[in-house]
CSV table of C-alpha atoms in Angstrom, one decimal:
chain,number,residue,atom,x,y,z
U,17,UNK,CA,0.8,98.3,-9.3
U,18,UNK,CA,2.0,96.2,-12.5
U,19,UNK,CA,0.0,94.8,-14.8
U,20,UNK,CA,0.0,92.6,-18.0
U,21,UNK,CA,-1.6,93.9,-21.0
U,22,UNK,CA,-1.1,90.3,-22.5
U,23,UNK,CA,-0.9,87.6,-19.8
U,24,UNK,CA,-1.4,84.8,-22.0
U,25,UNK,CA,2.4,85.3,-23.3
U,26,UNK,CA,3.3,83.2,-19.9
U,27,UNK,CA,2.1,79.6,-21.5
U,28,UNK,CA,5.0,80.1,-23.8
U,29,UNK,CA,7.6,79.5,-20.7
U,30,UNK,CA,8.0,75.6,-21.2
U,31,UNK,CA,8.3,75.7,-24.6
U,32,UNK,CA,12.1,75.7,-24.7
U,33,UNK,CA,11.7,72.3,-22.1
U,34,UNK,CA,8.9,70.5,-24.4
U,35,UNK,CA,11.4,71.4,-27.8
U,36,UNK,CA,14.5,69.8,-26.2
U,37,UNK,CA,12.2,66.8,-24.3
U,38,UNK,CA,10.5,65.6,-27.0
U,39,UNK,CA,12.6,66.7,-30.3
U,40,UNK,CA,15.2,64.7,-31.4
U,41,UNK,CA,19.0,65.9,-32.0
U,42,UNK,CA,19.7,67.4,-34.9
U,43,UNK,CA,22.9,66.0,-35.2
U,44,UNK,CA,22.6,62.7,-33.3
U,45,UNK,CA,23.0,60.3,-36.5
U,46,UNK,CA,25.6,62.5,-37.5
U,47,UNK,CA,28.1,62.8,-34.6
U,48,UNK,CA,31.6,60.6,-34.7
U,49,UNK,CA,33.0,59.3,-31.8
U,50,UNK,CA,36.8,57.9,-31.3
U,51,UNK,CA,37.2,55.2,-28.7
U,52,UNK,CA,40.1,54.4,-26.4
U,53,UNK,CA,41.1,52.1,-23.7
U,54,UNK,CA,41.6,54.6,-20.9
U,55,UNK,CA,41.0,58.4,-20.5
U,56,UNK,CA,44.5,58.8,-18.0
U,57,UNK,CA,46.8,59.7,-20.8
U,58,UNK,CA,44.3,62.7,-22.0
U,59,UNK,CA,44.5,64.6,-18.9
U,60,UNK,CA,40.8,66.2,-19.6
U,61,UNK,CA,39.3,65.8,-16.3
U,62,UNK,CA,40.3,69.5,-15.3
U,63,UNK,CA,38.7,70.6,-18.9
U,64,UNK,CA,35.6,68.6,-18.4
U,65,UNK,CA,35.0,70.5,-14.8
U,66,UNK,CA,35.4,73.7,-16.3
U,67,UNK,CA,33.4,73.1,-19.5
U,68,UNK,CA,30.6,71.8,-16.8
U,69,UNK,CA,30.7,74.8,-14.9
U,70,UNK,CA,30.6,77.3,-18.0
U,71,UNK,CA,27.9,75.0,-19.3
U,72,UNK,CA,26.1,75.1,-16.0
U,73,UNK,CA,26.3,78.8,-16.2
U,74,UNK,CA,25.1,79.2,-19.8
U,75,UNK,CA,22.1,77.2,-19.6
U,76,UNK,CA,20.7,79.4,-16.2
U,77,UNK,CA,21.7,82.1,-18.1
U,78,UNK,CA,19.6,80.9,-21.5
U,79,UNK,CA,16.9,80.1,-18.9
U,80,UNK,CA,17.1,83.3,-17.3
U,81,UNK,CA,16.7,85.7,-21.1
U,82,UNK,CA,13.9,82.9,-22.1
U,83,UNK,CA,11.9,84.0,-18.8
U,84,UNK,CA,12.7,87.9,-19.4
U,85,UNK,CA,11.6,87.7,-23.0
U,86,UNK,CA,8.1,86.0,-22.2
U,87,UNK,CA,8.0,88.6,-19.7
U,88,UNK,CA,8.8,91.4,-22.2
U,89,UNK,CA,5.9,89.8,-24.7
U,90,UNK,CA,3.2,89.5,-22.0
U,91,UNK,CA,4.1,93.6,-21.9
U,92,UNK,CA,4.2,94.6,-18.3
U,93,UNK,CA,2.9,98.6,-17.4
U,94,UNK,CA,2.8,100.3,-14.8
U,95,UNK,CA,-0.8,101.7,-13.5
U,96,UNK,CA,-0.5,104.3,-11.4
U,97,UNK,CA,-3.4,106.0,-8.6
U,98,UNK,CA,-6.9,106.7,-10.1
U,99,UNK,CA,-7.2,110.3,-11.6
U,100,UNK,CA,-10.5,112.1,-11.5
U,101,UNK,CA,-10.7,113.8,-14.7
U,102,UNK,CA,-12.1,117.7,-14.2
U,103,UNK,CA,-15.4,117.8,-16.5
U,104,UNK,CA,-18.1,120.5,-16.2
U,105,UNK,CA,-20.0,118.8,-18.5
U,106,UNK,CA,-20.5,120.9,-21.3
U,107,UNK,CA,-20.6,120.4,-24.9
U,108,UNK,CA,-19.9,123.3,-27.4
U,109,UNK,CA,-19.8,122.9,-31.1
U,110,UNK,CA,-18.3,125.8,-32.7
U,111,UNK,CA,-19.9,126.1,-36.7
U,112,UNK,CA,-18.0,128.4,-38.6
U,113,UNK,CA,-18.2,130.4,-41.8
U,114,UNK,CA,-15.4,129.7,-44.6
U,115,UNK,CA,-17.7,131.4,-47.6
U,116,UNK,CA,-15.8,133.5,-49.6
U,117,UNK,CA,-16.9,136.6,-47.6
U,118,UNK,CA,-14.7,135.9,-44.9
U,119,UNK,CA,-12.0,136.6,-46.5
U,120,UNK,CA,-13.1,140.6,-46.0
U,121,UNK,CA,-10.5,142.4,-44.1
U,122,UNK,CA,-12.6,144.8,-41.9
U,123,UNK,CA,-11.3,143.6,-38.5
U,124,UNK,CA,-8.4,144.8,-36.8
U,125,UNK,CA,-5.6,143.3,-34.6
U,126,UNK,CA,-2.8,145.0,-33.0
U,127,UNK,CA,-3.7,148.2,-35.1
U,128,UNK,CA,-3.6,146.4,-38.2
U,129,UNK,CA,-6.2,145.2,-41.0
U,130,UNK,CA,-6.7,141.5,-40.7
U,131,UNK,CA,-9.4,139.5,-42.7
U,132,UNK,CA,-12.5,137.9,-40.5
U,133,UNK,CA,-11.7,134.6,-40.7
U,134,UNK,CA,-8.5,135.7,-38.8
U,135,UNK,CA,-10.0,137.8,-36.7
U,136,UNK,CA,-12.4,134.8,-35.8
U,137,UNK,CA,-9.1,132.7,-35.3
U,138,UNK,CA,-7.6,134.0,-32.7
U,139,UNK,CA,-10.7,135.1,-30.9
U,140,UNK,CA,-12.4,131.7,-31.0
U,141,UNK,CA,-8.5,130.1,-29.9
U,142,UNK,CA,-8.8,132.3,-26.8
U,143,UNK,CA,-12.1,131.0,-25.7
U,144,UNK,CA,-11.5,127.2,-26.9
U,145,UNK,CA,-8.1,127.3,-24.4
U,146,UNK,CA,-10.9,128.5,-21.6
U,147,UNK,CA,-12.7,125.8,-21.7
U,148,UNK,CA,-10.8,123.6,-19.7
U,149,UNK,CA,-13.2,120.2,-18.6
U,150,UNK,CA,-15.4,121.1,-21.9
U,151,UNK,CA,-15.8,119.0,-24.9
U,152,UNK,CA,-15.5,120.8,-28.2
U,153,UNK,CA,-16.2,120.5,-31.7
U,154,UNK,CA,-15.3,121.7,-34.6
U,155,UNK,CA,-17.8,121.9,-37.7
U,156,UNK,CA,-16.5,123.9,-40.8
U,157,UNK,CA,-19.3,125.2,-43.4
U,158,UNK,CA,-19.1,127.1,-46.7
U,159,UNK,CA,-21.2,125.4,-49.8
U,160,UNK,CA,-21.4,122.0,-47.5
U,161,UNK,CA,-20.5,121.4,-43.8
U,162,UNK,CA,-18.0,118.6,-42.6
U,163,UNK,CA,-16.9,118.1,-39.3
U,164,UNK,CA,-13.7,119.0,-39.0
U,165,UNK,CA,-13.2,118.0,-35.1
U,166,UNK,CA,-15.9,115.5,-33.3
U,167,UNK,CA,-16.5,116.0,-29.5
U,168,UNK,CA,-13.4,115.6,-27.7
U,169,UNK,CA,-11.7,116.5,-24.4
U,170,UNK,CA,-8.0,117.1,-26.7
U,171,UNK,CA,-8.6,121.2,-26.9
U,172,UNK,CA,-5.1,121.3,-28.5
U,173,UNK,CA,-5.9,119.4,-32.0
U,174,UNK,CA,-9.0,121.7,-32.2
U,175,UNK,CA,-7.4,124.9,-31.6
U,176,UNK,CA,-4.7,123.2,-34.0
U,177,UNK,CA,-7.7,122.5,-36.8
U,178,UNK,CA,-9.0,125.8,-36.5
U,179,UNK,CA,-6.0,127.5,-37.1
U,180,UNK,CA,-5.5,125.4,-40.1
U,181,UNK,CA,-8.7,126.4,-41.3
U,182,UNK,CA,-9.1,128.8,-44.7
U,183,UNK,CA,-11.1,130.0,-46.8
U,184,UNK,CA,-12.2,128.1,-50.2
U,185,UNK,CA,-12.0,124.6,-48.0
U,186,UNK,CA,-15.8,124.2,-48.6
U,187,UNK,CA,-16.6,126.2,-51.2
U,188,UNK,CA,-17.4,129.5,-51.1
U,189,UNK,CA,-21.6,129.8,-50.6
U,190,UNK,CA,-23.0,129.9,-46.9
U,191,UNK,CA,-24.8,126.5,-46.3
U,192,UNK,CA,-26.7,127.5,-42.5
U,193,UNK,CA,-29.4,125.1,-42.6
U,194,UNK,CA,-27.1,122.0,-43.3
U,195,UNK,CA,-24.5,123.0,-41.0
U,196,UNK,CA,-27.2,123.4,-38.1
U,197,UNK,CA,-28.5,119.9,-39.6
U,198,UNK,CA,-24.7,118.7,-39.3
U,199,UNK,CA,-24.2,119.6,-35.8
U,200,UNK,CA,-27.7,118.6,-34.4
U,201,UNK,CA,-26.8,114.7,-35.8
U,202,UNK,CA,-23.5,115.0,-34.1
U,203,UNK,CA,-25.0,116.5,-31.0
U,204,UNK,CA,-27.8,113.8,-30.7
U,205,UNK,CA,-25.2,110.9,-30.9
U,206,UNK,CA,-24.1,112.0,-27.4
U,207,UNK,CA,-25.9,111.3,-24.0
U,208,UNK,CA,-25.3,114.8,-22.7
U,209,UNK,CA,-28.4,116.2,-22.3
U,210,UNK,CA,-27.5,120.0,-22.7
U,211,UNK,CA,-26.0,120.6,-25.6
U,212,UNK,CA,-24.7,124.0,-27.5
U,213,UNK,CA,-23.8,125.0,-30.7
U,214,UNK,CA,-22.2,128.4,-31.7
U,215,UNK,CA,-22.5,129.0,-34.9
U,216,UNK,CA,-20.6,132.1,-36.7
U,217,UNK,CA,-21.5,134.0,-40.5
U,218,UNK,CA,-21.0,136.7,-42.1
U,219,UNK,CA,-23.5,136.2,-44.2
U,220,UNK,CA,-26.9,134.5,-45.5
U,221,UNK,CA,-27.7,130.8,-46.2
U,222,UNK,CA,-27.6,130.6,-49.9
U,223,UNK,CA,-26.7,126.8,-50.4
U,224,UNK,CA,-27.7,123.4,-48.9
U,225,UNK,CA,-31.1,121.1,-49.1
U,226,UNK,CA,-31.9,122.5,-45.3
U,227,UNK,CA,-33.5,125.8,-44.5
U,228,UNK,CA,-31.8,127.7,-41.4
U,229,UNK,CA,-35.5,128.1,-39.5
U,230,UNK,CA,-36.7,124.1,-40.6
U,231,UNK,CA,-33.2,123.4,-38.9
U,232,UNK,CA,-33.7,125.1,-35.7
U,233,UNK,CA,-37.3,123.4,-35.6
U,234,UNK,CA,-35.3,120.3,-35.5
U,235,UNK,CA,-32.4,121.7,-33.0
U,236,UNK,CA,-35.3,123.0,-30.4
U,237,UNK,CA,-36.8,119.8,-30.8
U,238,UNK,CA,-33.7,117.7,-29.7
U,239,UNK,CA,-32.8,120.4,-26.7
U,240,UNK,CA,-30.2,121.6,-28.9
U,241,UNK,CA,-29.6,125.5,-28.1
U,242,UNK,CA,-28.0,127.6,-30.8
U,243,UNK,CA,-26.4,131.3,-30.0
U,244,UNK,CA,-25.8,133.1,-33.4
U,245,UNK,CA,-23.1,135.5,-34.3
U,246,UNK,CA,-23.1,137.8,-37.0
U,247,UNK,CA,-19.5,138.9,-38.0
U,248,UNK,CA,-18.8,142.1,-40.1
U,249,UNK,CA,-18.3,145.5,-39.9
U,250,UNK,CA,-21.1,148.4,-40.6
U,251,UNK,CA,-19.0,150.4,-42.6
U,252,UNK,CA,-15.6,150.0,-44.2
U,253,UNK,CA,-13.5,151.9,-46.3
U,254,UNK,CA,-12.6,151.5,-49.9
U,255,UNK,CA,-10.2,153.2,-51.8
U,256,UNK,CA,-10.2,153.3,-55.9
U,257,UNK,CA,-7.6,155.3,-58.1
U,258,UNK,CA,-9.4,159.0,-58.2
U,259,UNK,CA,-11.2,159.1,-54.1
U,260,UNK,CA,-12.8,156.6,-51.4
U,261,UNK,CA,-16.2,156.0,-50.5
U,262,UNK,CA,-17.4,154.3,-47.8
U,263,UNK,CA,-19.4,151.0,-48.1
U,264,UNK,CA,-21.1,148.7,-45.9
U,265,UNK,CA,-19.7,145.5,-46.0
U,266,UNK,CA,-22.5,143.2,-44.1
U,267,UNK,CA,-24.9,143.9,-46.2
U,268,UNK,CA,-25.8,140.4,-47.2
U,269,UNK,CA,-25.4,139.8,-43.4
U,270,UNK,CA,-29.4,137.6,-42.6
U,271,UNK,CA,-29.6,139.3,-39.1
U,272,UNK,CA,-33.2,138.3,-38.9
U,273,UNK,CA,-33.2,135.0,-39.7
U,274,UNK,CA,-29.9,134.0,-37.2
U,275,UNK,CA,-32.3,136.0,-34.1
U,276,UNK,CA,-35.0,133.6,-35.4
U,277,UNK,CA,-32.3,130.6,-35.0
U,278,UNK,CA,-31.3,131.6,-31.8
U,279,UNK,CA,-34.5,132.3,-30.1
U,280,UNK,CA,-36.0,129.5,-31.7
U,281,UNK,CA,-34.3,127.2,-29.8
U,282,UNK,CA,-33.6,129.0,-26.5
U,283,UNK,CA,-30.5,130.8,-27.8
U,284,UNK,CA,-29.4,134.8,-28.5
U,285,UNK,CA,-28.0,136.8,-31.3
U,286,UNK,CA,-24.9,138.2,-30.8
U,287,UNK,CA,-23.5,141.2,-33.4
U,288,UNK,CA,-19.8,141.6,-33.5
U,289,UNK,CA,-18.3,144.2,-35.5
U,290,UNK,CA,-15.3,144.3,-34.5
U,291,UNK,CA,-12.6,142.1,-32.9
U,292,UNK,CA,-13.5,144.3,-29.3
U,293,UNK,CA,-17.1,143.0,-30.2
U,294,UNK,CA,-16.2,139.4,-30.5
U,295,UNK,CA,-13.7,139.2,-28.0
U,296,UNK,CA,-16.6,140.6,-25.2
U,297,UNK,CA,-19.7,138.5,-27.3
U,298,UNK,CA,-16.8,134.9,-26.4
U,299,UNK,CA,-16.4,136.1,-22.7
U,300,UNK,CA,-20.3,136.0,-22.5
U,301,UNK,CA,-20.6,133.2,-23.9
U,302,UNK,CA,-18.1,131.7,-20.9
U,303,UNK,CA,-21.3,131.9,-18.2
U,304,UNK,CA,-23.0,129.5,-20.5
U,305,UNK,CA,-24.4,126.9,-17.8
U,306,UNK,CA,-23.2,123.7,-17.2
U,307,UNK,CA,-24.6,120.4,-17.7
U,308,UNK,CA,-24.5,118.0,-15.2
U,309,UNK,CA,-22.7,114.4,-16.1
U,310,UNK,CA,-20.7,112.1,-13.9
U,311,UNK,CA,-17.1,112.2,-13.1
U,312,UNK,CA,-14.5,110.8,-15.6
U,313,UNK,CA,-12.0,108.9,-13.5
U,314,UNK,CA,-8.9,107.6,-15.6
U,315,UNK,CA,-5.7,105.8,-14.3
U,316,UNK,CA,-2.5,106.3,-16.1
U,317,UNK,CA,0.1,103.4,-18.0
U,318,UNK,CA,3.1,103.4,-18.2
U,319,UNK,CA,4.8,100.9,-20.4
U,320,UNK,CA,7.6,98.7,-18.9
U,321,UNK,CA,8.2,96.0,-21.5
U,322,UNK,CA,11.8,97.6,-22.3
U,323,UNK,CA,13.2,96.7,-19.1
U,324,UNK,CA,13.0,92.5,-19.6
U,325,UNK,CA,13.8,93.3,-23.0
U,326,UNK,CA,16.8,95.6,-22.4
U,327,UNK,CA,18.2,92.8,-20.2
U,328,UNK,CA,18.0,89.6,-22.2
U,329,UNK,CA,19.4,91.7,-24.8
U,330,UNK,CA,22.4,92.1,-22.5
U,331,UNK,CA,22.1,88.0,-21.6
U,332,UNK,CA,22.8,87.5,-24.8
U,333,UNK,CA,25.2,89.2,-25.3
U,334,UNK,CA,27.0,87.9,-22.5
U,335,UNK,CA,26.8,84.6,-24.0
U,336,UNK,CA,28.5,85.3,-27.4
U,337,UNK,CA,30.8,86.8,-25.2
U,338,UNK,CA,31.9,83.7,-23.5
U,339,UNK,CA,31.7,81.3,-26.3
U,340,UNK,CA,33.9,83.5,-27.9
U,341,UNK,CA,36.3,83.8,-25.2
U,342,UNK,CA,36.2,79.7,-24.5
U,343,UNK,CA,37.0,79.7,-28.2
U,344,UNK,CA,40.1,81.8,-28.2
U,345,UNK,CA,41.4,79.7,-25.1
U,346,UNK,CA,40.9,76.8,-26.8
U,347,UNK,CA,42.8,77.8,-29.9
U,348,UNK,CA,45.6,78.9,-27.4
């Protein structure tokens, strides 16, 4: 069906009538006249038929652009047949690490070396394109979180905002507390009543005014349930000039304390330490249940204004047209 965005446009149709009713000529004082006897000598009265007829013409076809333009302001669109829109009714915010120990290169894709925070990337891309009906969002956390992507059905800017994500962004501590804090008061804004946060270090919180375990307190409190992933390998090697020796690069990795989170409020630990790890810890992670919410029904516009508009374009045009031919005839 059509419908007008801005129907009030339509008390602009008489204006043209009230302007030439009730304003006066602007060159009625000014016009000369030249008067003679008889009109039989002039031989106008086939001109004056003619010049009635194209005059007859132009105003309908005046009249007719007025109408289309009022039209093409009162913005006619197009509404086409009710949509149900497919939600599941979850909500996942996905915390993750930028510190500066994500920029460790113990992962591997395709055979290769990659750092975490890449390694996390296209992991976490894969499971955010799953989640088709979800709402997602993004909160990024180093020395301070931010939210970097609110709740929102539009997977494709979050998968884009992720991508774009890097290290040094937010400093380069490990804030947990405040980015559980951060996500609980954009979780709590929402009506859902199951909500879920997956959160994702590499290490241990040593910034922010909020401890990790006061913060869960909180999240359990509001129904908020957390599932913790620790990223890093056990053991990596490191070469120097002379040999190699073999370290373990998660050693700052807080273990205990992201357990504590997650069973704190109703939650589980995952340990990934490799991208095989992570890839199996995100497909677990797809069985998380749903909550129940009503159906989002939707009905798509399409905008029509263009089409009035296209066509008193053309109206006028045709009317330069003519006066300029009636002008050239006259010269002739």
């Amino acid at each position: 069906m059509i419908h007008f965005a801005w129907p009030w446009a339509f008390i602009l149709l008489p204006l043209p009538y009230l302007v030439y009713r009730f304003a006066p000529p602007a060159l009625a004082a000014r016009e000369a006249a030249l008067w003679v006897p008889q009109l039989s000598r002039f031989g106008v009265a086939r001109h004056e038929q003619s010049q009635a007829a194209r005059s007859r013409f132009a105003t309908l076809l005046t009249v007719f652009c007025w109408v289309l333009l009022v039209t093409a302001c009162a913005r006619p669109q197009w509404l086409g047949e009710p949509v149900d829109f497919p939600v599941s009714g979850r909500d996942l915010l996905l915390a993750v690490d930028l510190s500066g120990s994500m920029d460790t290169a113990d992962f591997e894709i395709g055979g290769k070396a990659v750092r975490r925070i890449d390694a996390l990337q296209v992991i976490a891309d894969q499971f955010i394109q799953r989640r088709r009906g979800d709402r997602v969002g993004l909160i990024l956390f180093a020395d301070q979180p931010y939210v970097q992507a609110p709740l929102t059905f539009d997977l494709a800017t979050v998968r884009r905002l992720l991508q774009e994500a890097a290290i040094g962004m937010a400093g380069k501590q490990t804030a947990i507390g405040d980015a559980i804090g951060l996500a609980l008061k954009r979780a709590t804004a929402d009506d859902a009543k199951d909500r879920v946060l997956i959160l994702m270090t590499d290490g241990a919180n040593t910034a922010g005014q909020l401890t990790p375990l006061k913060a869960a307190e909180l999240a359990a409190g509001q129904g908020l349930k957390i599932y913790t992933i620790g990223i890093g390998a056990d053991e990596m090697q490191v070469r120097s000039f002379f040999f190699s020796r073999t370290i373990n690069p998660s050693a700052d990795l807080d273990e205990q304390a992201l357990t504590a989170i997650a069973e704190e409020t109703g939650g589980r630990y995952f340990r990934a330490r490799n991208t095989r790890e992570l890839e199996e810890i995100y497909r677990l992670l797809d069985d998380l249940e749903p909550a129940e919410r009503e159906q989002d029904r939707y009905r798509p516009v399409s905008d029509l204004f263009y089409w009035p508009l296209g066509l008193a374009l053309g109206g006028v045009l045709l009317l330069v047209l003519a006066d300029s031919l009636a002008a050239l005839r006259r010269r002739a």
